Coordinates of N, CA and C and ligand atoms in Angstrom, one line a residue:
M1 N 106.8 152.9 91.4 CA 106.2 152.1 92.1 C 107.2 150.9 92.6
D2 N 107.5 150.8 94.4 CA 108.5 150.4 95.1 C 108.7 148.6 94.0
R3 N 110.6 148.4 93.5 CA 110.2 147.2 93.2 C 109.4 146.2 93.8
P4 N 108.5 145.3 93.1 CA 108.2 144.3 93.4 C 107.9 142.7 95.2
I5 N 107.2 143.1 94.9 CA 107.0 141.9 97.0 C 107.7 140.8 96.2
R6 N 108.8 139.8 96.6 CA 109.4 138.6 95.6 C 108.9 138.1 96.8
M7 N 108.1 136.5 96.0 CA 107.4 135.7 97.6 C 108.5 134.5 97.1
A8 N 109.5 133.8 98.0 CA 110.0 132.7 97.7 C 108.7 131.8 98.0
L9 N 109.2 130.5 97.2 CA 107.6 129.5 97.0 C 108.6 128.6 96.4
T10 N 108.2 127.3 97.5 CA 108.3 126.3 97.7 C 108.4 125.2 96.0
K11 N 109.1 125.1 95.6 CA 109.2 123.8 93.9 C 108.0 123.1 94.2
G12 N 107.6 122.9 94.0 CA 107.1 121.3 93.1 C 105.1 121.0 94.2
R13 N 104.7 120.2 94.8 CA 104.0 121.1 95.6 C 103.8 121.3 95.7
L14 N 103.4 122.7 96.8 CA 103.1 123.5 97.6 C 103.0 124.4 96.0
E15 N 103.5 124.6 95.5 CA 103.4 125.5 94.4 C 102.2 125.3 93.6
K16 N 102.0 124.3 92.7 CA 100.0 124.6 92.3 C 99.7 124.5 93.1
D17 N 99.1 124.1 94.1 CA 97.7 125.5 95.8 C 98.3 126.5 95.6
T18 N 99.7 127.5 96.2 CA 99.6 129.1 95.8 C 99.4 129.5 95.1
V19 N 99.9 128.9 93.4 CA 99.4 129.6 92.4 C 98.2 129.8 92.2
G20 N 97.2 128.5 92.2 CA 96.1 128.6 92.1 C 95.5 129.5 93.7
L21 N 95.9 129.7 94.6 CA 95.3 130.2 95.9 C 95.8 132.2 94.8
L22 N 96.9 132.4 94.8 CA 97.0 133.4 93.8 C 95.6 134.1 92.8
E23 N 95.4 132.8 91.9 CA 94.5 133.3 91.1 C 93.3 133.6 91.2
K24 N 92.9 132.5 92.3 CA 92.3 132.9 93.9 C 91.3 134.3 94.2
L25 N 92.6 134.9 94.6 CA 93.1 137.0 95.1 C 92.3 137.1 93.8
G26 N 92.5 136.9 92.5 CA 92.5 137.5 91.5 C 93.2 138.2 90.7
F27 N 94.0 137.5 90.8 CA 95.7 137.0 90.1 C 96.3 136.7 88.7
D28 N 96.8 136.8 88.0 CA 97.0 136.5 86.9 C 98.4 136.2 87.2
C29 N 98.9 134.9 86.7 CA 99.5 133.4 87.1 C 100.1 133.7 85.8
T30 N 99.7 133.7 83.8 CA 100.0 132.6 83.2 C 101.6 132.9 83.4
A31 N 102.5 133.8 83.8 CA 103.7 133.6 83.4 C 104.2 131.7 84.2
V32 N 103.9 131.8 85.9 CA 104.0 131.4 86.4 C 103.4 129.9 85.8
R33 N 102.4 130.5 85.4 CA 101.8 128.6 85.2 C 102.8 128.7 83.8
E34 N 104.0 129.0 82.4 CA 104.1 128.9 81.3 C 106.0 129.6 81.9
K35 N 106.3 128.5 82.9 CA 107.5 129.6 83.5 C 108.7 129.3 82.5
G36 N 108.3 127.2 82.0 CA 110.2 126.3 81.0 C 111.3 126.4 82.5
R37 N 112.1 127.1 82.4 CA 112.7 126.7 83.5 C 113.7 127.6 83.9
K38 N 112.6 128.7 84.4 CA 112.3 130.2 84.7 C 112.5 130.2 85.5
L39 N 113.2 130.7 87.0 CA 113.2 130.4 88.5 C 112.6 132.4 89.2
I40 N 112.4 133.3 88.4 CA 111.8 134.4 88.7 C 111.1 134.3 87.7
L41 N 109.9 134.9 88.5 CA 108.6 134.9 87.3 C 107.6 136.3 87.4
P42 N 106.9 137.0 86.9 CA 105.7 137.9 87.6 C 104.7 137.3 87.8
V43 N 104.0 137.9 88.4 CA 102.4 138.6 89.1 C 101.9 139.9 88.9
P44 N 102.0 140.3 87.5 CA 101.9 142.2 87.3 C 101.3 142.4 87.9
D45 N 100.0 141.9 88.0 CA 99.4 142.6 88.2 C 99.1 143.1 90.0
A46 N 99.8 141.7 90.3 CA 100.2 141.8 92.0 C 101.2 143.6 92.4
N47 N 102.2 143.5 91.7 CA 103.1 143.2 92.2 C 104.0 142.9 92.8
L48 N 104.3 141.6 91.7 CA 105.0 140.5 92.9 C 105.5 140.2 92.4
E49 N 106.6 139.5 91.6 CA 107.6 139.0 91.5 C 107.6 137.0 92.6
V50 N 107.1 136.6 92.0 CA 107.5 135.0 92.4 C 109.1 134.2 92.2
V51 N 109.3 134.0 92.9 CA 110.9 132.5 93.3 C 111.5 131.3 93.9
L52 N 111.0 130.2 92.6 CA 110.9 128.8 92.8 C 112.3 128.5 93.6
A53 N 112.1 127.7 94.6 CA 113.4 128.0 95.3 C 112.7 126.3 96.1
K54 N 113.8 125.4 96.6 CA 113.8 123.9 97.3 C 113.0 124.8 98.7
A55 N 112.8 124.1 99.5 CA 112.0 124.5 100.5 C 112.6 124.9 101.4
N56 N 113.9 124.2 101.7 CA 115.7 125.2 102.6 C 115.2 126.3 102.5
D57 N 115.5 126.6 100.6 CA 116.0 127.6 100.2 C 115.3 128.8 100.1
V58 N 113.7 127.5 100.6 CA 113.0 129.9 100.1 C 112.9 129.6 101.8
I59 N 114.1 129.5 102.9 CA 113.7 129.6 104.3 C 114.9 131.0 104.3
T60 N 116.0 130.6 103.9 CA 116.8 131.5 103.5 C 117.4 132.5 102.9
Y61 N 116.2 132.8 101.5 CA 116.3 134.1 101.0 C 115.1 135.1 101.6
V62 N 113.9 133.9 102.7 CA 113.9 135.1 103.8 C 114.3 135.8 104.8
E63 N 115.1 134.9 105.2 CA 115.3 135.3 106.7 C 116.3 136.6 105.8
H64 N 117.0 136.0 104.9 CA 118.3 136.8 104.5 C 117.9 138.2 103.4
G65 N 116.2 138.5 103.8 CA 115.3 139.5 103.1 C 115.9 140.0 101.4
V66 N 116.4 139.1 100.5 CA 116.2 138.6 99.5 C 114.9 138.8 98.7
C67 N 114.4 138.0 99.7 CA 112.6 137.8 99.0 C 112.3 138.0 101.0
D68 N 110.7 138.5 100.4 CA 110.2 139.7 101.9 C 108.8 138.5 102.4
M69 N 108.7 137.0 101.0 CA 107.6 136.3 102.1 C 108.1 135.7 101.7
G70 N 107.9 134.3 102.0 CA 107.8 132.3 101.3 C 107.0 132.4 102.0
V71 N 106.8 131.5 100.7 CA 105.5 129.9 101.3 C 106.6 128.7 100.7
V72 N 106.3 127.9 102.9 CA 106.9 127.2 102.8 C 106.4 125.8 103.8
G73 N 106.7 124.5 104.4 CA 105.9 124.4 104.4 C 106.4 123.9 106.1
K74 N 105.0 123.4 106.6 CA 105.7 123.4 108.3 C 106.8 122.8 109.1
D75 N 106.9 122.0 108.0 CA 108.1 120.8 108.6 C 109.5 121.7 108.5
T76 N 109.3 122.3 107.6 CA 110.8 122.4 106.8 C 111.5 123.7 108.2
I77 N 110.5 124.7 108.6 CA 110.3 125.6 109.3 C 110.4 124.7 110.9
M78 N 110.1 123.7 110.8 CA 110.6 122.8 112.1 C 112.1 123.1 111.7
E79 N 112.0 121.8 111.5 CA 113.3 121.9 111.6 C 114.8 122.4 111.0
M80 N 115.1 123.2 110.1 CA 115.3 124.8 110.1 C 115.0 126.5 111.3
D81 N 114.5 126.1 111.8 CA 113.7 127.2 112.7 C 114.2 128.6 112.0
G82 N 115.2 129.3 112.2 CA 115.1 131.2 111.8 C 114.8 131.9 112.2
R83 N 115.0 132.8 111.9 CA 114.7 134.4 112.4 C 113.5 135.5 111.3
F84 N 111.9 135.1 111.7 CA 111.0 135.3 110.8 C 109.4 135.5 111.2
Y85 N 108.5 136.2 110.2 CA 107.6 136.3 110.3 C 106.7 135.2 109.6
E86 N 106.1 134.5 110.6 CA 104.8 132.5 110.2 C 103.6 133.6 110.7
L87 N 103.6 133.5 109.2 CA 102.5 134.7 109.4 C 100.0 134.0 109.7
V88 N 100.8 133.2 107.8 CA 99.2 132.8 107.8 C 99.5 131.1 107.7
D89 N 98.3 129.8 108.7 CA 98.9 129.0 107.9 C 97.9 128.8 107.1
L90 N 98.7 128.5 105.7 CA 97.5 128.5 104.7 C 97.3 126.8 104.4
G91 N 96.6 126.2 105.3 CA 95.2 125.7 105.0 C 96.1 124.1 104.1
F92 N 97.4 124.3 103.4 CA 96.8 123.3 102.1 C 98.4 122.8 102.4
G93 N 98.6 121.3 101.7 CA 99.7 121.2 101.9 C 99.7 120.3 103.2
R94 N 98.3 119.4 103.7 CA 98.3 118.9 104.8 C 99.2 117.6 104.9
C95 N 100.1 117.1 105.3 CA 100.0 115.8 106.2 C 101.1 116.0 107.5
K96 N 101.5 114.8 108.3 CA 101.7 115.2 109.5 C 103.8 114.4 109.7
F97 N 103.7 114.6 110.6 CA 104.9 114.1 110.7 C 105.2 113.1 111.9
A98 N 104.9 112.1 111.8 CA 105.4 110.9 112.4 C 106.1 109.7 112.3
L99 N 106.1 109.0 114.1 CA 106.5 107.9 114.2 C 106.6 106.8 113.4
A100 N 107.0 105.8 112.9 CA 106.5 104.2 112.0 C 107.7 103.7 112.0
T101 N 107.5 101.8 112.2 CA 107.8 101.3 112.1 C 107.8 99.9 111.9
K102 N 108.2 99.0 111.6 CA 107.8 98.6 111.3 C 106.2 97.8 111.5
K103 N 105.8 96.7 111.0 CA 103.3 96.5 111.7 C 104.8 95.7 112.7
G104 N 103.6 95.4 114.1 CA 104.0 95.1 114.8 C 104.5 94.9 115.5
Y105 N 106.0 95.9 115.5 CA 106.8 95.6 116.0 C 107.1 96.6 117.3
D106 N 107.8 96.4 118.8 CA 107.9 97.5 119.5 C 108.6 98.2 120.3
F107 N 108.5 99.3 120.1 CA 109.6 100.3 119.4 C 109.8 100.5 121.6
Y108 N 108.9 100.4 121.7 CA 108.3 101.0 123.5 C 109.5 100.0 124.3
G109 N 109.5 98.9 124.2 CA 109.7 98.0 124.6 C 111.5 97.0 124.5
G110 N 111.9 96.6 125.8 CA 113.1 96.9 126.2 C 114.0 97.4 126.6
Y111 N 115.8 97.4 126.2 CA 116.0 98.3 127.4 C 116.9 99.2 126.3
G112 N 117.5 99.2 125.1 CA 118.6 99.5 124.3 C 118.5 100.6 123.7
I113 N 118.7 101.9 123.5 CA 119.4 103.1 122.7 C 118.0 103.1 121.8
K114 N 117.1 103.2 122.1 CA 116.4 103.0 120.4 C 117.3 103.7 119.0
T115 N 116.9 103.1 117.8 CA 117.9 104.2 116.2 C 116.9 104.9 115.8
I116 N 116.4 105.8 115.9 CA 115.8 106.6 114.4 C 116.8 107.5 113.0
A117 N 116.2 107.4 112.2 CA 116.4 107.9 111.0 C 115.3 108.6 110.7
T118 N 116.3 109.4 109.7 CA 114.9 110.8 109.7 C 116.1 112.5 108.6
K119 N 114.6 112.1 108.0 CA 115.3 113.7 107.0 C 115.4 114.5 107.9
Y120 N 114.7 115.2 109.0 CA 114.9 115.9 109.8 C 115.0 115.5 111.6
P121 N 116.4 115.5 111.7 CA 117.0 115.3 112.9 C 116.5 116.3 114.1
N122 N 116.8 117.2 113.8 CA 116.2 118.8 114.8 C 114.8 118.3 115.6
V123 N 113.7 117.7 114.7 CA 112.5 117.7 114.9 C 112.0 116.6 115.3
S124 N 112.7 115.8 114.9 CA 112.6 113.8 115.9 C 113.8 114.2 117.1
R125 N 115.0 115.2 117.2 CA 115.1 115.1 118.1 C 115.0 115.8 119.2
H126 N 114.0 116.3 119.1 CA 113.0 117.5 120.1 C 111.5 117.1 120.8
F127 N 111.4 115.5 119.7 CA 110.0 115.0 120.3 C 111.2 113.9 120.5
F128 N 112.6 113.5 120.7 CA 112.2 112.6 121.9 C 112.6 113.0 123.5
E129 N 113.4 114.0 123.5 CA 113.7 114.6 123.9 C 112.5 115.1 125.3
K130 N 112.0 116.1 124.4 CA 110.3 115.6 125.5 C 109.6 114.7 126.0
K131 N 110.3 113.2 125.6 CA 109.3 112.8 126.4 C 110.6 111.3 127.2
G132 N 111.7 112.7 127.3 CA 113.8 111.9 128.0 C 113.2 111.2 127.2
M133 N 113.9 110.9 126.2 CA 114.4 109.8 124.8 C 115.3 109.6 124.8
D134 N 116.2 108.9 125.3 CA 117.6 109.0 124.8 C 118.0 108.0 122.7
T135 N 117.6 108.5 122.4 CA 117.8 108.4 120.4 C 119.1 108.7 120.0
E136 N 119.7 107.0 119.0 CA 120.7 107.7 118.5 C 119.8 108.4 116.9
I137 N 119.8 108.9 116.3 CA 119.6 109.8 115.2 C 120.6 109.5 114.1
I138 N 119.7 108.8 112.5 CA 121.3 108.9 112.0 C 120.3 109.8 110.6
K139 N 120.7 111.1 109.8 CA 120.1 111.4 108.8 C 120.3 110.9 107.4
I140 N 119.2 111.1 107.2 CA 119.3 110.2 104.9 C 118.5 111.1 104.5
E141 N 119.0 111.1 103.7 CA 118.1 112.1 102.2 C 117.2 112.1 101.4
G142 N 116.1 110.7 101.7 CA 114.9 110.2 101.2 C 115.0 109.5 100.9
S143 N 113.5 108.1 100.6 CA 113.3 107.5 101.0 C 113.2 106.6 102.4
V144 N 113.7 107.7 103.3 CA 113.9 107.4 104.6 C 112.8 105.9 105.1
E145 N 111.6 105.2 104.6 CA 111.2 104.1 104.3 C 112.4 102.5 104.6
L146 N 113.4 103.3 103.7 CA 114.0 101.7 103.7 C 115.2 101.7 104.9
A147 N 115.4 102.9 105.3 CA 116.1 102.1 107.0 C 115.5 101.7 107.8
P148 N 114.2 101.4 108.2 CA 114.1 100.0 109.3 C 114.3 98.6 108.5
L149 N 114.0 99.4 107.4 CA 113.9 97.4 106.2 C 114.9 96.8 105.7
L150 N 116.3 97.7 106.2 CA 117.1 97.5 105.6 C 118.0 97.0 107.2
E151 N 117.6 97.4 107.7 CA 117.7 97.1 109.8 C 119.2 98.2 110.4
L152 N 118.4 99.5 109.4 CA 119.5 100.1 109.6 C 118.3 101.3 111.2
A153 N 117.1 101.4 110.9 CA 117.0 102.0 112.0 C 115.8 101.0 112.9
D154 N 116.0 101.3 113.8 CA 114.5 100.6 114.8 C 112.4 101.9 114.5
G155 N 113.4 103.2 114.2 CA 112.5 103.6 113.4 C 112.6 105.2 113.3
I156 N 111.1 105.6 113.0 CA 111.9 106.9 111.6 C 110.8 107.5 111.5
V157 N 111.8 109.5 112.1 CA 110.5 110.3 111.5 C 109.5 110.7 110.5
D158 N 109.1 110.7 110.2 CA 109.3 111.5 108.9 C 107.5 111.8 108.0
I159 N 107.1 112.8 107.0 CA 106.6 112.4 106.5 C 104.7 111.6 106.5
V160 N 104.2 111.6 106.7 CA 102.8 110.6 105.9 C 102.0 111.9 105.6
E161 N 101.9 111.5 104.2 CA 100.9 112.3 103.9 C 99.4 111.0 104.1
T162 N 99.4 109.9 102.5 CA 98.3 108.8 101.9 C 98.8 108.2 103.0
G163 N 99.4 108.0 103.7 CA 100.3 106.1 104.3 C 100.9 105.3 103.2
T164 N 100.5 105.9 101.8 CA 101.1 105.1 101.5 C 102.3 104.0 101.2
T165 N 102.8 105.2 101.0 CA 103.9 104.2 100.7 C 104.7 103.4 102.2
L166 N 104.2 103.7 103.4 CA 104.2 103.1 104.6 C 103.9 102.0 104.3
K167 N 102.4 101.9 104.3 CA 101.0 100.9 103.9 C 102.1 100.1 102.8
E168 N 103.1 100.0 102.2 CA 103.5 99.4 100.9 C 104.5 99.2 101.4
N169 N 105.9 99.6 102.5 CA 106.4 98.7 103.0 C 106.6 97.8 104.3
G170 N 105.2 97.5 104.7 CA 105.0 97.2 105.6 C 106.0 97.7 106.9
L171 N 105.3 98.7 106.8 CA 105.3 99.7 108.4 C 104.1 100.7 108.9
E172 N 104.7 100.9 109.6 CA 102.9 100.9 110.9 C 103.3 102.8 111.0
V173 N 102.8 103.3 111.3 CA 101.8 104.5 112.5 C 102.3 104.6 113.8
I174 N 103.7 105.2 115.6 CA 102.9 104.4 116.3 C 102.4 105.0 116.4
E175 N 102.1 107.5 116.2 CA 102.5 107.8 117.4 C 102.7 109.5 116.4
D176 N 101.6 110.0 116.2 CA 102.4 111.5 115.8 C 103.2 112.2 116.0
V177 N 103.3 112.6 115.6 CA 104.3 114.0 116.7 C 104.8 115.4 115.6
A178 N 103.4 115.6 115.2 CA 103.2 116.9 114.4 C 102.3 117.3 113.6
P179 N 100.9 118.0 112.9 CA 100.4 118.4 112.2 C 101.4 119.6 111.5
I180 N 102.0 119.2 109.3 CA 101.7 120.2 109.2 C 101.0 120.9 108.3
S181 N 100.9 122.0 107.6 CA 100.7 122.1 106.4 C 101.7 123.5 105.6
A182 N 101.0 124.4 104.3 CA 101.9 125.2 104.1 C 102.1 126.8 105.0
R183 N 102.7 127.3 105.2 CA 102.4 128.5 105.8 C 102.8 130.3 105.3
L184 N 103.1 131.3 105.5 CA 103.3 132.2 104.7 C 104.6 132.5 105.6
I185 N 105.0 132.8 105.0 CA 106.5 133.7 106.4 C 107.0 134.8 105.6
V186 N 107.6 136.0 106.5 CA 107.8 137.0 106.1 C 109.1 137.4 106.1
N187 N 109.8 138.7 106.2 CA 111.5 138.3 106.7 C 110.9 139.9 107.7
M188 N 111.1 139.8 108.7 CA 111.7 141.1 109.8 C 111.2 142.4 108.8
V189 N 112.2 142.1 108.6 CA 112.7 143.3 108.1 C 111.1 144.2 106.8
S190 N 111.1 143.5 105.7 CA 110.1 143.6 104.7 C 108.8 144.2 106.0
M191 N 108.2 143.7 106.5 CA 107.2 143.5 107.7 C 107.8 144.7 108.2
K192 N 108.5 145.7 107.9 CA 107.9 146.3 109.0 C 108.2 148.0 107.2
L193 N 109.5 147.4 106.6 CA 109.2 148.4 105.2 C 107.8 148.4 104.4
R194 N 107.8 147.7 104.5 CA 106.7 147.1 103.4 C 105.3 146.9 103.8
H195 N 105.5 147.3 105.4 CA 104.0 147.0 106.3 C 102.5 147.1 105.2
A196 N 102.3 148.1 104.5 CA 101.1 148.0 104.3 C 100.5 146.9 103.2
E197 N 101.3 147.2 102.0 CA 101.7 146.0 101.1 C 101.3 144.9 101.6
I198 N 102.1 144.3 102.6 CA 102.7 143.0 102.7 C 101.1 143.1 103.6
E199 N 100.5 143.6 104.8 CA 99.3 143.6 105.3 C 97.7 143.2 104.2
H200 N 98.0 143.8 103.2 CA 97.1 143.6 102.4 C 96.7 142.6 102.0
F201 N 97.6 142.2 101.3 CA 98.4 141.0 100.9 C 98.4 139.3 102.2
V202 N 98.0 139.9 103.1 CA 97.8 138.7 104.3 C 96.3 138.9 103.9
E203 N 95.4 140.4 104.3 CA 94.5 140.6 104.4 C 93.8 139.4 103.9
L204 N 93.7 139.9 102.3 CA 93.7 139.1 100.8 C 93.2 137.8 101.3
I205 N 94.9 137.2 101.8 CA 95.0 136.0 101.1 C 93.8 135.2 103.1
E206 N 93.7 135.6 104.1 CA 92.3 136.0 105.1 C 91.1 134.8 104.2
K207 N 90.9 136.2 103.3 CA 89.5 136.2 102.8 C 88.9 135.3 102.4
N208 N 90.1 134.8 101.4 CA 90.3 134.2 100.6 C 90.4 132.0 100.6
L209 N 90.6 132.0 102.1 CA 90.8 130.6 102.0 C 90.4 130.1 102.0
Ligands
PRP301 C1 107.3 111.5 101.7 C2 107.4 111.5 102.9 C3 107.3 109.3 102.5 C4 106.1 110.1 100.9 C5 104.6 109.9 101.9 O1 108.6 111.6 100.7 O2 109.2 111.2 103.4 O3 107.7 109.1 102.1 O4 106.4 111.5 100.9 O5 104.1 110.1 101.9 P1 102.4 108.7 101.4 O6 101.8 109.6 103.0 O7 101.2 110.0 100.9 O8 103.0 108.2 100.7 P2 109.2 112.5 99.0 O9 108.2 111.5 98.4 O10 109.4 113.7 99.3 O11 110.0 111.3 98.7 P3 111.5 111.5 100.1 O12 111.5 110.6 101.1 O13 112.3 110.7 98.6 O14 112.1 112.6 99.5

């Protein structure tokens, strides 16, 4: 048998849903569930190996072909771009990119260049370029909601899931930017070399979504 198909999986939020999906497909994910601090885990009956990584690194490993497939959010795909196939919308990890400001703030009013704080500078740049709007974009690493509160930025482009973080910090969505969900991505060479296995796996997933 060939080496197992390696699947890079985004640690954290998407991990549980992916394991749930694999189990729904009939695969035994005990090793992943009882992983401790291990980062590479077998799913033996599927000839699959799960590699737990940070979202950006999932894309890096898949692009370089050291992982054949990956499960990653559309947010990371939009921000990083890259050369791989995006095959399936897995339907979980649903949230959205949105532009938010302090409640009642007139973002589109006035003439000055607006400042945007975000973890996703490329997504933000594209969004405002499409509008033909000049903005200054400041990269923030987390808790982006702080930036307008501290008067660093006029608005943020960030992930909104339940909306609780915005609400509890006196911010509100003024425009949706893009919907987000988890995607199955596949390395371009693996797609050729392990076509039958990957196709079979994708079909199984699509039947069980
Ligand atoms: C994300 C996002 C928002 C929050 C949205 O942050 O950046 O802050 O979740 O969720 P909600 O709409 O359900 O409140 P995350 O928890 O990943 O932390 P970080 O911002 O520190 O990276």
